Each structure stands twice: as structure tokens, then as C-alpha cells.
Coordinates of C-alpha atoms in Angstrom, one line a residue:
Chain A
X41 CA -5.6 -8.8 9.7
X42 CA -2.2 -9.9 8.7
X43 CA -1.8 -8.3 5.2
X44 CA 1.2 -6.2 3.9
X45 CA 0.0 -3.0 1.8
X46 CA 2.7 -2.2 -0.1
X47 CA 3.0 1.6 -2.0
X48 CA 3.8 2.5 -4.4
X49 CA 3.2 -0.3 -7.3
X50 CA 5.4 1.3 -9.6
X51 CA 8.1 3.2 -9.3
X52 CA 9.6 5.3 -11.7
X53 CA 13.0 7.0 -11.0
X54 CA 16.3 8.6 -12.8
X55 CA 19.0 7.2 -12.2
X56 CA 21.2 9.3 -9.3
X57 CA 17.8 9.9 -7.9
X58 CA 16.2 8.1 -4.7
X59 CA 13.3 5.6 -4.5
X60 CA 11.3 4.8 -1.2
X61 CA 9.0 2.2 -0.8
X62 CA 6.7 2.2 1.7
X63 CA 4.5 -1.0 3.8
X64 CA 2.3 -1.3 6.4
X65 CA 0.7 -3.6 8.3
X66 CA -1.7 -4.4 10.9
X67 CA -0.5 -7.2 13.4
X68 CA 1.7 -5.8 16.0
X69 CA 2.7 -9.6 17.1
X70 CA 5.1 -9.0 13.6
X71 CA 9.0 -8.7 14.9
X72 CA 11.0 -8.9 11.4
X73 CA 10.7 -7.1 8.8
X74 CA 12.6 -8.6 5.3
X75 CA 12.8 -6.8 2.1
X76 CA 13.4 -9.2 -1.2
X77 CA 14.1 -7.9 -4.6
X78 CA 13.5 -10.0 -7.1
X79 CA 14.8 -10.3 -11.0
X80 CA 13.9 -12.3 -13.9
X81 CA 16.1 -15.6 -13.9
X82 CA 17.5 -14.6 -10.1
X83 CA 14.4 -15.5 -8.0
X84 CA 14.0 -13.6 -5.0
X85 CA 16.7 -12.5 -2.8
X86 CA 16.9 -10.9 0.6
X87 CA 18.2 -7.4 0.2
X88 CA 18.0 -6.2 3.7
X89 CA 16.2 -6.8 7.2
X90 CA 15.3 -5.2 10.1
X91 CA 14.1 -6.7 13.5
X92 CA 11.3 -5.4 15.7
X93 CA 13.9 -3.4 18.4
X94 CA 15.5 -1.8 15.8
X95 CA 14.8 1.9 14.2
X96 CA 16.9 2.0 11.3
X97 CA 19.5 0.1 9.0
X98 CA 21.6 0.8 6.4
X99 CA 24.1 -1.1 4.1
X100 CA 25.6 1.3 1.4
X101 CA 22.9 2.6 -0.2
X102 CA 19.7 0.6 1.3
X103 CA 18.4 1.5 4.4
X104 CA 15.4 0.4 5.8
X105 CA 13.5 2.8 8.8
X106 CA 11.0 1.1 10.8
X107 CA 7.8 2.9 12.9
X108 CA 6.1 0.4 15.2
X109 CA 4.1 3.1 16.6
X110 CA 2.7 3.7 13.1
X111 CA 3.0 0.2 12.1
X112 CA 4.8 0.6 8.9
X113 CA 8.9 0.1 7.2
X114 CA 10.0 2.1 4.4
X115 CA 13.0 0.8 2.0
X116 CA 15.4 3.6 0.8
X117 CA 17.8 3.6 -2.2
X118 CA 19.9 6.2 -2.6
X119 CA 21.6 7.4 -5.7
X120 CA 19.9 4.8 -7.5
X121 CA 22.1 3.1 -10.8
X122 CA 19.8 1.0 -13.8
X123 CA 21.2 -2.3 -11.8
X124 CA 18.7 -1.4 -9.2
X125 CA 15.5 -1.8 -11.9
X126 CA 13.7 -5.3 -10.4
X127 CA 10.6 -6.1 -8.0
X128 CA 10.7 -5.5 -4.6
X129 CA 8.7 -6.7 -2.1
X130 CA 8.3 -6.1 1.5
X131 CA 7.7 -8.9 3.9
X132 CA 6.5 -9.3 7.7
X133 CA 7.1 -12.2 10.4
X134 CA 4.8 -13.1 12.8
X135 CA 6.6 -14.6 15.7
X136 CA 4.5 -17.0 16.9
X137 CA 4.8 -19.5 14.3
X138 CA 7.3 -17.6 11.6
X139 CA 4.4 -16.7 9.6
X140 CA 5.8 -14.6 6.5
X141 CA 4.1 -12.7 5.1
X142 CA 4.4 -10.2 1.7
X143 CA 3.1 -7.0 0.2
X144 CA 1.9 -6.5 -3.3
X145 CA 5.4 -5.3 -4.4
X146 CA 6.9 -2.6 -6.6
X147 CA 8.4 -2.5 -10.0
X148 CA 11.4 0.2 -10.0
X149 CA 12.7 1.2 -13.3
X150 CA 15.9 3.5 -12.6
X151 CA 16.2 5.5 -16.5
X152 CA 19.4 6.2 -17.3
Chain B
X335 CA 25.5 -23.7 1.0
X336 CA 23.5 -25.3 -1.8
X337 CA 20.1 -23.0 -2.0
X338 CA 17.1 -24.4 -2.1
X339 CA 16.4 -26.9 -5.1
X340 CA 13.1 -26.4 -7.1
X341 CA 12.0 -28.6 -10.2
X342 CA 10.3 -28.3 -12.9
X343 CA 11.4 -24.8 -13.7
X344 CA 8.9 -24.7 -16.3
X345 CA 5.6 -27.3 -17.1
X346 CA 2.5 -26.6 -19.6
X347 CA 0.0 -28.6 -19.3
X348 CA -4.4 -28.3 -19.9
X349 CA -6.5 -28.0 -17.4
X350 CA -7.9 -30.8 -15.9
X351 CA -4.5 -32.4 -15.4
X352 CA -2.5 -33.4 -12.7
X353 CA 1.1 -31.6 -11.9
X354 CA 3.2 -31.8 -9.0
X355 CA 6.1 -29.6 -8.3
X356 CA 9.3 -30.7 -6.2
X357 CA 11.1 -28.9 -3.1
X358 CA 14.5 -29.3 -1.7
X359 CA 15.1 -26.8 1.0
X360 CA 18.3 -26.3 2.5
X361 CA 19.9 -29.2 4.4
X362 CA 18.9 -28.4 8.6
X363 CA 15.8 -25.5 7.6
X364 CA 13.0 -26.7 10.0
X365 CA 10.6 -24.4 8.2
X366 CA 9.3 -24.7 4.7
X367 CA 6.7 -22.5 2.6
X368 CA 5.1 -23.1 0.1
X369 CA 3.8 -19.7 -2.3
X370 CA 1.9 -18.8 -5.1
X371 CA 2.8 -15.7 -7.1
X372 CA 0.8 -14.8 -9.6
X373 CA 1.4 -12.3 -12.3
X374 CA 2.3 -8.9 -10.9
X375 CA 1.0 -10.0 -7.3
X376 CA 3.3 -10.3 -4.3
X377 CA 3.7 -13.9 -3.0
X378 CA 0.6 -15.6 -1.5
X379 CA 1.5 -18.4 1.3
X380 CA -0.5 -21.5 0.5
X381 CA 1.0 -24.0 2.8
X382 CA 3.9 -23.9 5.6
X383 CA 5.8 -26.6 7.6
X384 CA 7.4 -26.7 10.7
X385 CA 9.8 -30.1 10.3
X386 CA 7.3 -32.9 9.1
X387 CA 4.0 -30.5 10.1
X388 CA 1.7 -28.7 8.8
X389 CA 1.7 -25.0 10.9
X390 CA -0.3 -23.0 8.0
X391 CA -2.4 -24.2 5.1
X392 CA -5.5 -22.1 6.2
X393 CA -4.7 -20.3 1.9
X394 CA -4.9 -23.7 0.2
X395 CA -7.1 -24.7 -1.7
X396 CA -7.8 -28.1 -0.5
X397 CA -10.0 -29.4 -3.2
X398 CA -7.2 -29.6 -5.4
X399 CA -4.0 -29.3 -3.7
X400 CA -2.7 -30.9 -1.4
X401 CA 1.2 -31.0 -0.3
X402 CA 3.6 -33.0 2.0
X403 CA 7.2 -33.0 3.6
X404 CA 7.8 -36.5 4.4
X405 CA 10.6 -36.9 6.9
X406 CA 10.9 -33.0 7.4
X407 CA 13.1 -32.7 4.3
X408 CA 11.8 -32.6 0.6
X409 CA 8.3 -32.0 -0.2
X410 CA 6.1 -31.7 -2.7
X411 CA 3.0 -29.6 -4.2
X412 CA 0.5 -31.0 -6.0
X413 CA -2.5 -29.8 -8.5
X414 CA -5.2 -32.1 -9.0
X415 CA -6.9 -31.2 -11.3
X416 CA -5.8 -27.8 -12.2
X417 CA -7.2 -24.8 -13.3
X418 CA -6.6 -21.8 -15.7
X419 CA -6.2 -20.0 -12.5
X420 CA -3.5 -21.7 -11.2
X421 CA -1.3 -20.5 -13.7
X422 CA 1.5 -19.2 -11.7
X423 CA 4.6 -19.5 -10.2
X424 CA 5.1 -21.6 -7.2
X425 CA 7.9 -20.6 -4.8
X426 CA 9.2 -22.8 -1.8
X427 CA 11.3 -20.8 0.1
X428 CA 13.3 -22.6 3.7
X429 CA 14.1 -20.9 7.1
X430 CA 16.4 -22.2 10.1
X431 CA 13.7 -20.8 12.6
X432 CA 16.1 -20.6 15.1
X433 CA 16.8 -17.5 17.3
X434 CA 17.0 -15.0 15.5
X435 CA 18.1 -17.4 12.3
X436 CA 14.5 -16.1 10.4
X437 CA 15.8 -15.0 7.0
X438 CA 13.7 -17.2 4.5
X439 CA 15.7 -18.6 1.4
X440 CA 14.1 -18.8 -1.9
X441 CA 14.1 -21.3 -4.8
X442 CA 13.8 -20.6 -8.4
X443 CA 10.4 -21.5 -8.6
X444 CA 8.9 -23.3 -10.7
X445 CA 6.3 -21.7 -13.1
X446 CA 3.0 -23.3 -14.4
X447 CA 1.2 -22.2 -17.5
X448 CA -2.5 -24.4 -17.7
X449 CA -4.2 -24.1 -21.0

């Protein structure tokens, strides 16, 4: 199938701590792999990506690993600040067409 | 770079009725989606274009929606007539689709209360 199951829902986290977010998915013709986070009044906005023939990326304190073995991407935050409370949702691409594609998303509240 | 350009941010109207939303993606984005996002549920794709055609719509609801992107630029969404279910909000989002040019840029939305 093409769904995105995304885990958990909600994520509740103090702040300093990390939060990992976790998505898999089933169609192994997917090559990129977006995450979005998305705040009331913002929209949705691209936080970081990764590509098919990559393992791992980071950009200060997001990273994103990637198993296409296992068929799922993980988001990491690390020493997570109240800024970083919002929705996130993990996304795939199917090539052949630039199908996109999104999980159910998670609601991370970072308490002070 | 302008984003892309969604209005109505907000419309309220009783089922039944007719409402169409409107999509400006960003100026040279071949791609355009179309979503539906429903309270505390990811994004759902309901239709996608690739310039002036249709590549996806196999999520739409085709009894009562129905959308367009005349001349590969703006395009439209409409309800006709809606439903308490289709309270919502509607994202378009735009891509270049180009190489490796896939990141998809996201309006606003525009989010639909029926009553």
C-alpha cells in the first residue's frame, strides 16, 4: 500500500530532553523522505529531508536516520527548547509521479 | 519568492452549499496538490496536477468535488454540495518536480467549517 504510519501520536517531552519520531512505510518505489512541522497561523513548513541514497542527516539539532532495509525514517531533536512544541508530520515521495504522501503526525509538547 | 497564495483563509457556510477555494502556487511549480486535513489527521491527498493535468485524483470524492488548473497555473477546488464532513482544512501545496527539485511548498490553507 502507500500509507505513512506514523508513531507516536503524541509526544510529551521536558525541555533539554530528546523526542524521536518514527514512520514507516510500505512502497519501496518511495526515494524522499520530507519532514514538515506545522504551527497554528504558520502552515506547514519543511523542517528537514532526506533522499533515498542517504543514511543520515543532521542540521543543528534535527537529524533524520533513514532504514530502507526496514522501510522506515525516524526524526530526532535533540535538547529540545518549548519553541519546538507543534505538529509534525512525516512524508514519503513516490518517484514515479511525485506522489506525496503523509503520516498521521505527532503533537510534541516540550514542558518547560 | 512569493509562497504559495491560498484564499479564503476562513468560510462558514451550511451544508448543502456550494464553496470553492482558490490556489496560487508558486510562479514555475509544474506540480500542484491539493489536501484535506482534517482535525488531528495528517494531510490526505485528494487531487494532484502535473502542469494543466490531472496525475492523481483516485482520493476525491467526485460526486461533489471536482477541481481544475487551467493553464498550468492557478486552480481551484470546489464543494458542491458540501457536507458536515467536509469540514476541514484544505491545503494546496506546489513542487518544481525537477531533478532532485521535490521539496513541496505549502499554503496557508484555507479552513471550512459546514454547519
Amino acid at each position: 500500500g502507500e500509507n505513512v504510519e506514523q508513531h507516536p501520536s503524541t509526544l510529551s517531552v521536558q525541555e533539554g530532553d530528546s523526542a524521536v519520531i518514527k514512520c514507516t512505510y510500505s512502497d519501496s518505489a518511495s526515494n524522499y523522505f520530507p519532514w514538515y512541522k506545522q504551527e497554528l497561523g504558520k502552515g506547514s513548513q519543511l523542517i528537514i529531508d532526506i533522499r533515498s541514497n542517504v543514511g543520515e542527516k543532521k542540521d543543528q539539532r534535527i537529524a533524520v536516520t533513514l532504514n530502507k532495509t526496514a522501510k522506515h525514517f525516524s526524526l530526532h531533536i535533540t535538547e529540545t527548547q518549548p519553541e519546538d512544541s507543534a505538529v509534525y508530520f512525516c512524508a514519503r515521495l513516490k518517484a514515479a509521479g511525485n506522489k506525496l504522501t503523509f503520516g498521521g503526525g505527532t503533537r510534541v509538547l516540550v514542558k518547560p | 519568492e512569493a509562497g504559495v497564495a491560498q484564499s479564503p483563509r476562513y468560510k462558514i457556510i451550511e451544508k448543502r452549499q456550494s464553496v470553492a477555494f482558490w490556489c496560487n502556487p508558486i510562479s514555475g511549480h509544474a506540480t500542484l496538490y491539493w489536501y484535506q486535513q482534517i482535525l488531528g489527521q495528517g494531510p490526505k491527498l485528494l487531487i494532484q496536477f502535473q502542469n494543466n493535468g490531472v496525475v492523481d485524483d483516485s482520493q476525491l470524492p467526485k460526486d461533489r468535488f471536482s477541481a481544475e488548473r487551467l493553464k498550468g497555473v492557478d486552480s481551484t477546488l470546489k464543494i458542491q454540495p458540501a457536507k458536515l464532513e467536509d469540514s476541514a482544512v484544505y491545503l494546496c501545496a506546489s513542487s518544481l518536480s525537477r531533478g532532485a527539485n521535490t521539496e513541496a511548498f505549502f499554503g496557508q490553507g484555507t479552513r471550512l467549517t459546514v454547519v
